[in-house]
């Protein structure tokens, strides 16, 4: 495959825009399509609508040089990359309507020899369904259009580096499709490209995140056991991990984000009988969030019994994981909301050092909240919190290992 090909990306979000910018950086003309006119206008001005280090520099440079452009309509191209969200409906069933919508929009402009790649996280069998959809609507293209699944696996905050350097798993609907997709990724990926079939590639993405979910659930389950048994879970895990073949992850206040707490349901909803452990891990990690909220409520009641007044409470951390500002799907934010709902006029300090100002939530500086509150609940192990000294006369609830040795 040569750099004279053109690419259309559908979806200019957290993955679609960085991927488009990177492809443009390799001298390939890319048009990104997004239904959101604001996103399209922003990109065409050489600006970005998401927070991701280095991305702005790429977008600005390649919009200026004409290699990257955006539009609200799909443009004909040689390669189509589908990078739209796959949320779930009620009942935790995957919703692939955005992927189907994207495919329906390109079917009329597909031509012989085109390559279509789905990157969106998808339930097993999606690529085969998409193949049937394309070849039913355009039977003359049967076996003349190539189709493959290639999941992204980048970590927000490191996207521009990981898009280039991570290994990729690529599975076509047939061998020739796999090979065409590999040739395409070779143009901009330095990591290894691993060939497989579409079903395995789809399951691989789900497996990666389900595996992490199960491992975190194990750590969270240990934290519940240790709380009852009077054992310091952080010390326990540290000691158990001294075994050369044991590597336990860290407990926290639940699992958040848009991937690990979502993707396992894509397996459970299609294979409910078989996926007992994967389903249970989801339950355990969700339960941990409820448990933390209950613990804080109980600490509040105990304080009231002991001191005859309600405590002020500091909620330390709102993001879904340490050292980021992303509050979406955050267990800590859910816990904060629960505590606020039951506040009855009590003072609650909300702390998130990675956010200066929030439109709805009133935030307090972490040092001020820590010094003033009677009960301090650490929900996210942000670096800032690690510099605080343990104060004896406070009720300190460390749910994320800020003070672990
Ligand atoms: N967490 C713990 N304990 C741990 C590690 C994480 O409680 O020991 C919690 C975090 O606090 C957070 C959640 O898990 O709430 C998820 O955080 P994460 O850093 O594990 O993952 P994400 O959601 O930011 O990104 C994941 C990554 N997948 C894996 O590590 C297997 C990333 O590579 C994927 O690209 C991304 O999901 C995705 O898009 O699927």
PDB file of C-alpha atoms in Angstrom, residues 131-139 142:
ATOM      1  CA  UNK A 131     -19.965  -7.966   5.875  1.00  0.00           C
ATOM      2  CA  UNK A 132     -23.478  -9.338   5.308  1.00  0.00           C
ATOM      3  CA  UNK A 133     -24.938  -5.841   5.436  1.00  0.00           C
ATOM      4  CA  UNK A 134     -22.485  -4.498   2.836  1.00  0.00           C
ATOM      5  CA  UNK A 135     -22.756  -7.445   0.453  1.00  0.00           C
ATOM      6  CA  UNK A 136     -26.557  -7.611   0.709  1.00  0.00           C
ATOM      7  CA  UNK A 137     -26.884  -3.956  -0.263  1.00  0.00           C
ATOM      8  CA  UNK A 138     -24.066  -4.033  -2.849  1.00  0.00           C
ATOM      9  CA  UNK A 139     -23.891  -7.681  -4.087  1.00  0.00           C
ATOM     10  CA  UNK A 142     -18.901  -9.338  -2.826  1.00  0.00           C
TER      11      UNK A 142
END
